[in-house]
Amino acid sequence: MHPYVIICGVFHLSAVIQSETVRQDTGVITASVGENVTLHCFYESQVAMHFSWYRQLLGSRPELLSTIYKFGDPSKVFPWLEKNPRFSLQRMEGTNHLHISDIHLSDSATYYCGSSHSNMVEFGEGVFLSVEGDKHQGIIQAPASKTIQPGGSVTLNCTVKTGSCDGEHSIYWFRRGSRQGFLHTHKDQCKPAPPSPSCVYHLQKTNVSSLDAGTYYCAMASCGEILFGNGSKLLMGDEVEDQEAQIRILVWLSIIRAGILLFFVTISFFVVVIKTC
């Protein structure tokens, strides 16, 4: 059996186990078309022999970008990298970074780095690369920010300007916060919003808690490209109240400190005046 098939077969099992030896960039990295970006990967294992990078496009299976042998010929390039020269590896002892130059919209995906030894594959948590394109093709999200009390409900809206690309498309929601990940998928379920050629999608959250706080992004995969909204920030009412209370405390502490300082300055002034008399 081909090694790639074996690796793919254990991918899902390995991915849910957080690796203690592989560390990489996590969360969301945002870049604009034409920019360069480096995705960092560090490994601490002394027994790992092979090091790999995978990419998972929205709605697709993971694909192998590169795999290298620890003691292999450094001049030998993995076939996928040969076909895609914009991607390259930056290797040193303990590192296996992935560099992407002249970024395209189609590079938007989740990237995983991993290491393997003794038929065991370990992966990092993964990092989502969000590539921003032309704003006129953008996605409008509303509300931009929303404060809600625990136990309440909220509906987030995503308006997609379909433009000239009217083929089948998929809409993805994902959250950046205490619990990151994909939440929901719409596939070609368009609700026209006349007079503009737009589609409106909704994400409804009920019985929300502090774990639901974060920034929610809407993304559209269509015609080989992925477009992103600017995000809707969901805040918990108790968190906002706590922040306001902390600000009030800091303000009062600053006032008290200024008052104490003024008091000592005044006392010092009078002491100097008395001594000179």
Coordinates of N, CA and C in Angstrom, one line a residue, residues 7-240:
I7 N -0.9 7.1 5.5 CA -1.0 8.4 6.3 C -2.4 9.0 6.3
C8 N -3.0 9.0 5.2 CA -4.4 9.5 5.1 C -5.3 8.7 6.0
G9 N -5.1 7.4 6.1 CA -6.0 6.5 6.8 C -5.9 6.8 8.3
V10 N -4.8 7.3 8.8 CA -4.6 7.6 10.2 C -4.8 9.0 10.5
F11 N -5.1 9.8 9.5 CA -5.1 11.3 9.7 C -6.1 11.7 10.7
H12 N -7.3 11.2 10.6 CA -8.4 11.7 11.5 C -8.1 11.3 12.9
L13 N -7.6 10.1 13.1 CA -7.3 9.6 14.5 C -6.2 10.5 15.1
S14 N -5.1 10.8 14.3 CA -4.0 11.5 14.8 C -4.3 13.0 15.0
A15 N -5.2 13.5 14.2 CA -5.5 14.9 14.2 C -6.2 15.3 15.5
V16 N -7.0 14.4 16.1 CA -7.8 14.7 17.3 C -6.9 14.6 18.5
I17 N -5.7 14.1 18.4 CA -4.8 13.9 19.5 C -3.8 15.0 19.4
Q18 N -3.8 16.0 20.4 CA -2.9 17.1 20.3 C -1.4 16.6 20.5
S19 N -0.6 16.9 19.6 CA 0.8 16.5 19.6 C 1.6 17.3 20.7
E20 N 2.4 16.6 21.4 CA 3.3 17.3 22.4 C 4.6 17.6 21.8
T21 N 4.9 17.1 20.6 CA 6.2 17.2 20.0 C 6.2 18.2 18.8
V22 N 5.0 18.4 18.3 CA 4.9 19.3 17.1 C 4.1 20.6 17.5
R23 N 4.8 21.7 17.3 CA 4.1 23.0 17.5 C 4.1 23.8 16.2
Q24 N 3.0 24.5 16.0 CA 2.9 25.3 14.8 C 2.0 26.5 15.0
D25 N 2.0 27.4 14.1 CA 1.1 28.6 14.1 C -0.3 28.0 14.3
T26 N -1.1 28.7 15.1 CA -2.5 28.3 15.2 C -3.4 29.5 15.0
G27 N -4.8 29.2 15.0 CA -5.7 30.3 14.8 C -5.9 30.6 13.4
V28 N -6.0 31.9 13.1 CA -6.2 32.5 11.8 C -5.1 33.4 11.4
I29 N -4.5 33.2 10.3 CA -3.5 34.2 9.7 C -4.1 34.8 8.5
T30 N -4.2 36.2 8.5 CA -4.8 36.9 7.4 C -3.7 37.5 6.5
A31 N -3.8 37.4 5.2 CA -2.9 37.9 4.2 C -3.7 38.4 3.0
S32 N -3.1 39.3 2.3 CA -3.7 39.8 1.0 C -3.1 39.2 -0.2
V33 N -3.8 39.2 -1.3 CA -3.3 38.6 -2.5 C -2.0 39.3 -2.9
G34 N -1.0 38.4 -3.3 CA 0.3 38.9 -3.7 C 1.3 39.0 -2.6
E35 N 0.9 38.9 -1.4 CA 1.8 39.0 -0.3 C 2.5 37.6 -0.1
N36 N 3.5 37.6 0.8 CA 4.3 36.4 1.1 C 4.0 36.1 2.6
V37 N 3.9 34.8 2.9 CA 3.7 34.4 4.3 C 4.5 33.1 4.6
T38 N 4.9 33.0 5.9 CA 5.6 31.8 6.3 C 4.8 31.2 7.4
L39 N 4.5 29.9 7.3 CA 3.8 29.2 8.3 C 4.8 28.4 9.1
H40 N 4.9 28.6 10.4 CA 6.0 28.1 11.2 C 5.6 26.7 11.8
C41 N 6.6 25.8 11.9 CA 6.4 24.5 12.4 C 7.7 24.1 13.2
F42 N 7.5 23.8 14.4 CA 8.7 23.3 15.3 C 8.4 21.9 15.8
Y43 N 9.4 21.1 15.9 CA 9.3 19.8 16.4 C 10.4 19.5 17.4
E44 N 10.1 18.8 18.4 CA 11.1 18.5 19.5 C 11.4 17.0 19.6
S45 N 10.8 16.2 18.9 CA 11.0 14.7 18.9 C 12.4 14.4 18.4
Q46 N 13.1 13.5 19.1 CA 14.4 13.0 18.7 C 14.3 11.8 17.9
V47 N 13.1 11.2 17.9 CA 13.0 9.9 17.1 C 12.2 10.1 15.8
A48 N 11.5 11.2 15.6 CA 10.8 11.4 14.4 C 11.8 11.4 13.2
M49 N 11.4 10.7 12.1 CA 12.2 10.6 10.9 C 11.6 11.4 9.7
H50 N 10.3 11.5 9.7 CA 9.7 12.1 8.5 C 8.9 13.3 9.0
F51 N 8.9 14.4 8.2 CA 8.2 15.6 8.5 C 7.4 16.1 7.3
S52 N 6.1 16.4 7.5 CA 5.2 16.7 6.4 C 4.4 18.0 6.6
W53 N 3.8 18.4 5.5 CA 2.8 19.5 5.5 C 1.6 19.1 4.7
Y54 N 0.4 19.3 5.3 CA -0.8 19.0 4.6 C -1.6 20.3 4.5
R55 N -2.5 20.3 3.5 CA -3.4 21.4 3.3 C -4.8 20.9 3.1
Q56 N -5.8 21.5 3.8 CA -7.2 21.1 3.7 C -8.0 22.3 3.2
L57 N -8.4 22.3 2.0 CA -9.3 23.4 1.5 C -10.7 23.2 2.1
L58 N -11.5 24.3 2.1 CA -12.8 24.2 2.7 C -13.6 23.2 1.9
G59 N -14.2 22.2 2.6 CA -15.1 21.2 2.0 C -14.3 20.1 1.2
S60 N -13.0 20.0 1.4 CA -12.2 19.0 0.7 C -11.4 18.2 1.7
R61 N -10.9 17.1 1.1 CA -10.0 16.2 1.9 C -8.6 16.8 2.0
P62 N -7.9 16.5 3.1 CA -6.5 16.9 3.2 C -5.7 16.4 2.0
E63 N -4.7 17.3 1.6 CA -3.8 16.8 0.5 C -2.4 17.0 1.0
L64 N -1.5 16.1 0.7 CA -0.1 16.1 1.1 C 0.7 17.1 0.2
L65 N 1.3 18.1 0.9 CA 2.1 19.1 0.1 C 3.6 18.7 0.1
S66 N 4.1 18.2 1.2 CA 5.5 17.8 1.2 C 5.7 16.8 2.3
T67 N 6.7 15.9 2.1 CA 7.2 15.1 3.2 C 8.7 14.9 3.0
I68 N 9.5 15.0 4.0 CA 10.9 14.9 3.9 C 11.4 13.9 4.9
Y69 N 12.5 13.3 4.6 CA 13.2 12.4 5.5 C 14.4 13.1 6.2
K70 N 14.5 12.9 7.5 CA 15.4 13.6 8.3 C 16.8 13.6 7.8
F71 N 17.2 12.4 7.3 CA 18.6 12.3 6.8 C 18.6 12.2 5.2
G72 N 17.5 12.7 4.6 CA 17.5 12.6 3.1 C 18.3 13.7 2.5
D73 N 18.3 13.6 1.2 CA 19.0 14.6 0.4 C 18.3 15.9 0.4
P74 N 18.8 17.0 1.0 CA 18.1 18.3 1.1 C 17.8 18.9 -0.3
S75 N 18.5 18.5 -1.3 CA 18.3 19.1 -2.6 C 17.1 18.5 -3.3
K76 N 16.7 17.4 -2.8 CA 15.5 16.7 -3.5 C 14.2 17.3 -3.1
V77 N 13.4 17.7 -4.1 CA 12.2 18.4 -3.8 C 11.0 17.5 -4.0
F78 N 10.0 17.6 -3.1 CA 8.8 16.8 -3.2 C 8.1 17.1 -4.5
P79 N 7.5 16.1 -5.1 CA 6.8 16.4 -6.4 C 5.8 17.5 -6.4
W80 N 5.0 17.6 -5.3 CA 3.9 18.7 -5.3 C 4.6 20.0 -5.3
L81 N 5.7 20.2 -4.5 CA 6.4 21.4 -4.5 C 7.1 21.8 -5.8
E82 N 7.5 20.8 -6.6 CA 8.0 21.0 -7.9 C 7.0 21.6 -8.8
K83 N 5.8 21.1 -8.7 CA 4.7 21.6 -9.5 C 4.1 23.0 -9.1
N84 N 4.4 23.3 -7.8 CA 3.9 24.6 -7.2 C 5.1 25.3 -6.6
P85 N 5.9 26.0 -7.4 CA 7.1 26.6 -7.0 C 6.9 27.8 -6.0
R86 N 5.7 28.3 -5.9 CA 5.4 29.4 -4.9 C 5.5 28.9 -3.5
F87 N 5.4 27.5 -3.3 CA 5.6 26.9 -2.0 C 7.0 26.4 -1.9
S88 N 7.6 26.6 -0.7 CA 8.9 26.1 -0.4 C 9.1 25.9 1.1
L89 N 10.1 25.0 1.4 CA 10.3 24.7 2.8 C 11.5 25.5 3.3
Q90 N 11.5 25.9 4.5 CA 12.6 26.5 5.2 C 13.0 25.6 6.4
R91 N 14.1 24.8 6.2 CA 14.4 23.8 7.1 C 15.7 24.1 7.9
M92 N 15.6 23.8 9.2 CA 16.8 23.9 10.1 C 16.5 22.8 11.1
E93 N 17.5 22.5 12.0 CA 17.3 21.6 13.0 C 16.2 22.0 13.9
G94 N 15.1 21.2 14.0 CA 14.0 21.4 14.9 C 12.9 22.3 14.2
T95 N 13.1 22.6 13.0 CA 12.1 23.5 12.3 C 11.8 22.9 10.9
N96 N 10.6 23.1 10.4 CA 10.2 22.8 9.1 C 9.1 23.7 8.6
H97 N 9.5 25.0 8.3 CA 8.5 26.0 8.0 C 8.1 25.9 6.5
L98 N 6.8 26.4 6.3 CA 6.3 26.4 4.9 C 6.2 27.8 4.5
H99 N 6.9 28.2 3.4 CA 6.9 29.6 2.9 C 6.0 29.6 1.6
I100 N 5.1 30.6 1.6 CA 4.2 30.7 0.4 C 4.4 32.2 -0.1
S101 N 4.8 32.3 -1.4 CA 5.0 33.6 -2.0 C 3.9 33.9 -3.0
D102 N 3.7 35.2 -3.2 CA 2.7 35.6 -4.2 C 1.4 34.9 -4.0
I103 N 0.8 35.1 -2.8 CA -0.4 34.4 -2.4 C -1.5 34.6 -3.3
H104 N -2.3 33.5 -3.6 CA -3.5 33.6 -4.4 C -4.7 33.3 -3.5
L105 N -5.9 33.7 -4.0 CA -7.1 33.5 -3.2 C -7.3 32.0 -2.9
S106 N -6.9 31.2 -3.9 CA -7.0 29.7 -3.8 C -6.2 29.1 -2.7
D107 N -5.2 29.9 -2.1 CA -4.4 29.4 -1.1 C -5.1 29.4 0.3
S108 N -6.3 29.9 0.4 CA -7.0 29.9 1.6 C -7.4 28.5 2.0
A109 N -6.9 28.1 3.2 CA -7.1 26.7 3.6 C -6.6 26.5 5.0
T110 N -6.8 25.4 5.6 CA -6.1 25.0 6.9 C -4.9 24.2 6.6
Y111 N -3.8 24.6 7.2 CA -2.5 23.9 7.0 C -2.0 23.2 8.3
Y112 N -1.6 22.0 8.1 CA -1.2 21.2 9.2 C 0.3 20.7 9.0
C113 N 1.1 20.8 10.0 CA 2.4 20.2 9.9 C 2.4 19.0 10.8
G114 N 3.2 18.0 10.4 CA 3.2 16.8 11.2 C 4.6 16.1 11.2
S115 N 4.8 15.1 12.1 CA 6.0 14.3 12.1 C 5.6 12.8 12.3
S116 N 6.4 11.9 11.9 CA 6.1 10.5 12.0 C 7.3 9.7 12.4
H117 N 7.0 8.6 13.2 CA 8.0 7.6 13.6 C 7.3 6.4 14.1
S118 N 7.9 5.3 13.8 CA 7.3 4.0 14.3 C 5.9 3.8 13.9
N119 N 5.5 4.1 12.7 CA 4.1 4.0 12.2 C 3.2 4.9 12.9
M120 N 3.6 5.9 13.6 CA 2.8 6.9 14.3 C 2.9 8.3 13.7
V121 N 1.8 8.9 13.4 CA 1.8 10.3 12.8 C 1.3 11.2 13.8
E122 N 2.0 12.3 14.1 CA 1.5 13.4 15.0 C 1.3 14.7 14.2
F123 N 0.3 15.4 14.5 CA 0.0 16.7 13.8 C -0.1 17.8 14.8
G124 N 0.2 19.0 14.3 CA 0.0 20.2 15.0 C -1.5 20.6 15.0
E125 N -1.9 21.6 15.7 CA -3.4 22.0 15.8 C -3.9 22.5 14.4
G126 N -3.0 23.0 13.6 CA -3.5 23.5 12.3 C -3.6 25.0 12.4
V127 N -3.4 25.7 11.3 CA -3.6 27.1 11.2 C -4.4 27.4 9.9
F128 N -5.4 28.4 10.0 CA -6.2 28.7 8.9 C -5.6 30.0 8.2
L129 N -5.3 29.9 6.9 CA -4.8 31.0 6.2 C -5.9 31.6 5.4
S130 N -6.3 32.9 5.8 CA -7.3 33.6 5.2 C -6.8 34.6 4.2
V131 N -7.0 34.4 2.9 CA -6.5 35.3 1.9 C -7.6 36.3 1.5
E132 N -7.3 37.6 1.6 CA -8.2 38.6 1.3 C -8.0 39.1 -0.2
G133 N -9.1 39.2 -0.9 CA -9.1 39.7 -2.3 C -9.7 41.0 -2.4
D134 N -10.3 41.3 -3.6 CA -10.9 42.6 -3.9 C -12.1 42.8 -3.0
K135 N -12.1 44.0 -2.4 CA -13.2 44.3 -1.5 C -14.6 44.4 -2.2
H136 N -14.6 44.7 -3.5 CA -15.9 44.9 -4.2 C -16.5 43.5 -4.4
Q137 N -15.8 42.4 -4.3 CA -16.3 41.1 -4.3 C -16.7 40.6 -2.9
G138 N -16.7 41.5 -2.0 CA -16.7 41.1 -0.6 C -18.0 40.5 -0.1
I139 N -17.9 40.1 1.2 CA -19.1 39.5 1.9 C -19.4 40.5 3.0
I140 N -20.6 40.8 3.2 CA -21.1 41.7 4.2 C -21.7 40.9 5.4
Q141 N -21.1 41.1 6.6 CA -21.6 40.5 7.7 C -22.3 41.5 8.7
A142 N -23.4 41.1 9.3 CA -24.1 42.0 10.2 C -24.6 41.1 11.4
P143 N -24.6 41.6 12.6 CA -24.0 42.9 13.0 C -22.5 42.8 13.1
A144 N -21.8 43.9 13.1 CA -20.3 43.9 13.2 C -19.9 43.5 14.6
S145 N -20.8 43.9 15.6 CA -20.5 43.5 17.0 C -21.9 43.4 17.7
K146 N -22.0 42.4 18.6 CA -23.2 42.2 19.3 C -22.9 41.8 20.7
T147 N -23.6 42.4 21.7 CA -23.5 42.0 23.1 C -24.8 41.4 23.5
I148 N -24.6 40.2 24.1 CA -25.8 39.4 24.5 C -25.6 38.8 25.9
Q149 N -26.7 38.7 26.6 CA -26.6 38.1 27.9 C -26.6 36.5 27.8
P150 N -25.9 35.9 28.8 CA -25.9 34.4 28.7 C -27.3 33.8 28.8
G151 N -27.5 32.8 28.0 CA -28.9 32.2 27.8 C -29.7 32.8 26.7
G152 N -29.3 33.9 26.2 CA -30.1 34.5 25.1 C -29.8 33.9 23.7
S153 N -30.3 34.5 22.7 CA -30.1 34.0 21.3 C -29.7 35.2 20.4
V154 N -29.1 34.8 19.3 CA -28.7 35.9 18.4 C -28.6 35.2 17.0
T155 N -28.9 36.1 16.0 CA -28.8 35.6 14.6 C -27.8 36.5 13.8
L156 N -26.8 35.8 13.3 CA -25.7 36.5 12.5 C -26.1 36.4 11.0
N157 N -25.9 37.5 10.3 CA -26.3 37.5 8.9 C -25.0 37.6 8.0
C158 N -25.1 37.0 6.8 CA -24.0 37.0 5.9 C -24.6 37.2 4.5
T159 N -24.3 38.4 3.9 CA -24.8 38.7 2.6 C -23.7 38.6 1.6
V160 N -23.9 37.8 0.6 CA -22.9 37.5 -0.4 C -23.3 38.1 -1.7
K161 N -22.4 38.9 -2.3 CA -22.6 39.5 -3.6 C -22.1 38.5 -4.6
T162 N -23.0 37.9 -5.3 CA -22.6 36.8 -6.2 C -21.9 37.3 -7.4
G163 N -22.1 38.5 -7.9 CA -21.4 39.1 -9.0 C -21.5 38.3 -10.3
S164 N -20.4 38.2 -11.0 CA -20.3 37.4 -12.2 C -20.2 36.0 -12.0
C165 N -19.8 35.5 -10.8 CA -19.6 34.1 -10.6 C -20.9 33.5 -9.9
D166 N -21.8 33.1 -10.8 CA -23.1 32.7 -10.3 C -23.3 31.2 -10.2
G167 N -22.2 30.4 -10.3 CA -22.3 29.0 -10.2 C -22.6 28.5 -8.8
E168 N -22.6 27.2 -8.6 CA -22.8 26.6 -7.3 C -21.7 27.0 -6.3
H169 N -22.1 27.4 -5.1 CA -21.1 27.8 -4.1 C -21.5 27.3 -2.7
S170 N -20.5 27.3 -1.9 CA -20.8 26.8 -0.5 C -20.4 27.9 0.5
I171 N -21.1 28.0 1.6 CA -20.9 29.0 2.6 C -20.5 28.3 3.9
Y172 N -19.4 28.8 4.5 CA -18.9 28.2 5.7 C -18.9 29.2 6.8
W173 N -19.2 28.8 8.0 CA -19.1 29.6 9.2 C -18.0 29.0 10.1
F174 N -17.1 29.9 10.6 CA -16.2 29.4 11.6 C -16.0 30.5 12.6
R175 N -15.5 30.0 13.8 CA -15.4 30.9 14.9 C -13.9 31.0 15.4
R176 N -13.5 32.2 15.7 CA -12.2 32.4 16.3 C -12.4 32.9 17.7
G177 N -12.0 32.1 18.7 CA -12.2 32.5 20.1 C -11.7 31.4 21.0
S178 N -12.4 31.2 22.1 CA -11.9 30.2 23.1 C -12.1 28.8 22.5
R179 N -13.1 28.6 21.6 CA -13.3 27.3 21.0 C -13.3 27.6 19.5
Q180 N -12.2 27.4 18.8 CA -12.1 27.6 17.4 C -12.6 26.4 16.6
G181 N -13.1 26.7 15.4 CA -13.4 25.6 14.5 C -14.6 25.9 13.6
F182 N -14.9 25.0 12.7 CA -16.0 25.2 11.8 C -17.3 24.9 12.5
L183 N -18.4 25.7 12.1 CA -19.6 25.5 12.8 C -20.7 25.0 11.9
H184 N -20.8 25.5 10.7 CA -22.0 25.2 9.9 C -21.6 25.4 8.4
T185 N -22.4 24.7 7.5 CA -22.1 24.8 6.1 C -23.5 25.0 5.4
H186 N -23.5 25.9 4.5 CA -24.7 26.1 3.5 C -24.2 25.7 2.2
K187 N -24.9 25.0 1.4 CA -24.5 24.7 0.0 C -25.6 25.1 -1.0
D188 N -25.3 26.2 -1.7 CA -26.1 26.6 -2.8 C -27.6 26.8 -2.3
Q189 N -27.8 27.4 -1.1 CA -29.1 27.7 -0.6 C -29.3 29.2 -0.6
C190 N -29.5 29.8 -1.8 CA -29.5 31.2 -1.9 C -30.9 31.8 -1.7
K191 N -30.9 32.9 -0.8 CA -32.1 33.7 -0.6 C -31.9 35.0 -1.3
P192 N -32.5 35.3 -2.4 CA -32.3 36.5 -3.1 C -32.7 37.7 -2.3
A193 N -31.9 38.8 -2.4 CA -32.2 40.0 -1.7 C -32.3 41.2 -2.7
P194 N -33.4 41.3 -3.5 CA -33.5 42.3 -4.5 C -33.3 43.7 -3.9
P195 N -32.9 44.7 -4.7 CA -32.7 44.6 -6.2 C -31.2 44.1 -6.5
S196 N -30.4 44.0 -5.6 CA -29.0 43.5 -5.9 C -28.9 42.0 -6.0
P197 N -28.0 41.5 -6.9 CA -27.9 40.1 -7.0 C -27.1 39.5 -5.9
S198 N -27.7 39.4 -4.7 CA -27.1 38.9 -3.5 C -27.8 37.7 -2.9
C199 N -27.1 37.0 -2.1 CA -27.7 35.9 -1.3 C -27.4 36.2 0.2
V200 N -28.4 35.8 1.0 CA -28.3 36.1 2.4 C -28.4 34.7 3.2
Y201 N -27.4 34.6 4.1 CA -27.4 33.3 4.9 C -27.4 33.8 6.4
H202 N -27.9 32.9 7.2 CA -28.0 33.2 8.6 C -27.4 32.1 9.5
L203 N -26.8 32.5 10.6 CA -26.4 31.5 11.6 C -27.0 31.9 12.9
Q204 N -27.9 31.0 13.4 CA -28.6 31.3 14.6 C -28.0 30.6 15.8
K205 N -27.8 31.3 16.9 CA -27.2 30.8 18.1 C -28.2 30.9 19.2
T206 N -28.6 29.8 19.9 CA -29.5 29.9 21.0 C -28.8 29.5 22.3
N207 N -29.4 29.9 23.4 CA -28.9 29.6 24.7 C -27.3 29.7 24.8
V208 N -26.9 30.9 24.4 CA -25.5 31.2 24.3 C -24.8 31.2 25.7
S209 N -23.5 30.9 25.8 CA -22.8 31.0 27.0 C -21.4 31.7 26.7
S210 N -20.6 31.8 27.7 CA -19.3 32.5 27.5 C -18.4 31.7 26.5
L211 N -18.7 30.4 26.4 CA -17.9 29.6 25.4 C -18.2 30.0 24.0
D212 N -19.4 30.7 23.8 CA -19.7 31.1 22.4 C -19.2 32.4 22.0
A213 N -18.5 33.1 22.9 CA -17.9 34.4 22.6 C -16.8 34.2 21.6
G214 N -16.6 35.2 20.8 CA -15.6 35.2 19.8 C -16.0 35.9 18.5
T215 N -15.2 35.8 17.5 CA -15.5 36.5 16.2 C -15.9 35.4 15.2
Y216 N -17.1 35.6 14.6 CA -17.6 34.6 13.7 C -17.4 35.1 12.2
Y217 N -16.8 34.2 11.4 CA -16.5 34.6 10.0 C -17.3 33.8 9.1
C218 N -17.8 34.4 8.0 CA -18.5 33.8 6.9 C -17.6 33.7 5.7
A219 N -17.5 32.6 5.1 CA -16.6 32.4 3.9 C -17.4 31.7 2.8
M220 N -17.1 32.1 1.6 CA -17.8 31.5 0.4 C -16.7 30.9 -0.5
A221 N -16.9 29.6 -0.8 CA -16.1 28.9 -1.7 C -16.8 28.8 -3.0
S222 N -16.3 29.4 -4.1 CA -17.0 29.4 -5.4 C -16.0 29.7 -6.5
C223 N -16.1 29.0 -7.6 CA -15.3 29.2 -8.8 C -13.8 29.2 -8.5
G224 N -13.4 28.3 -7.6 CA -12.0 28.1 -7.3 C -11.4 29.2 -6.4
E225 N -12.3 30.0 -5.8 CA -11.8 31.0 -4.9 C -12.5 31.0 -3.6
I226 N -12.0 31.6 -2.5 CA -12.6 31.7 -1.2 C -12.6 33.1 -0.8
L227 N -13.8 33.6 -0.5 CA -14.0 35.0 -0.1 C -14.4 35.1 1.4
F228 N -14.0 36.1 2.1 CA -14.3 36.1 3.5 C -14.9 37.4 3.9
G229 N -15.8 37.4 4.9 CA -16.4 38.6 5.5 C -15.4 39.1 6.5
N230 N -15.8 40.3 7.1 CA -14.9 41.0 8.0 C -15.2 40.4 9.5
G231 N -16.2 39.6 9.6 CA -16.4 39.0 10.9 C -17.5 39.7 11.7
S232 N -18.2 39.0 12.6 CA -19.1 39.5 13.5 C -18.7 39.1 14.9
K233 N -18.4 40.1 15.8 CA -17.9 39.8 17.1 C -19.0 39.7 18.1
L234 N -19.1 38.5 18.8 CA -20.1 38.2 19.8 C -19.5 38.4 21.1
L235 N -20.1 39.3 21.9 CA -19.6 39.6 23.3 C -20.7 39.1 24.3
M236 N -20.2 38.6 25.4 CA -21.1 38.3 26.5 C -21.4 39.5 27.4
G237 N -22.6 39.7 27.8 CA -23.0 40.8 28.6 C -22.2 40.9 29.9
D238 N -22.0 39.7 30.6 CA -21.3 39.7 31.9 C -19.9 40.0 31.7
E239 N -19.3 39.7 30.5 CA -17.9 40.0 30.2 C -17.7 41.5 30.0
V240 N -18.7 42.1 29.3 CA -18.7 43.6 29.1 C -18.8 44.3 30.4

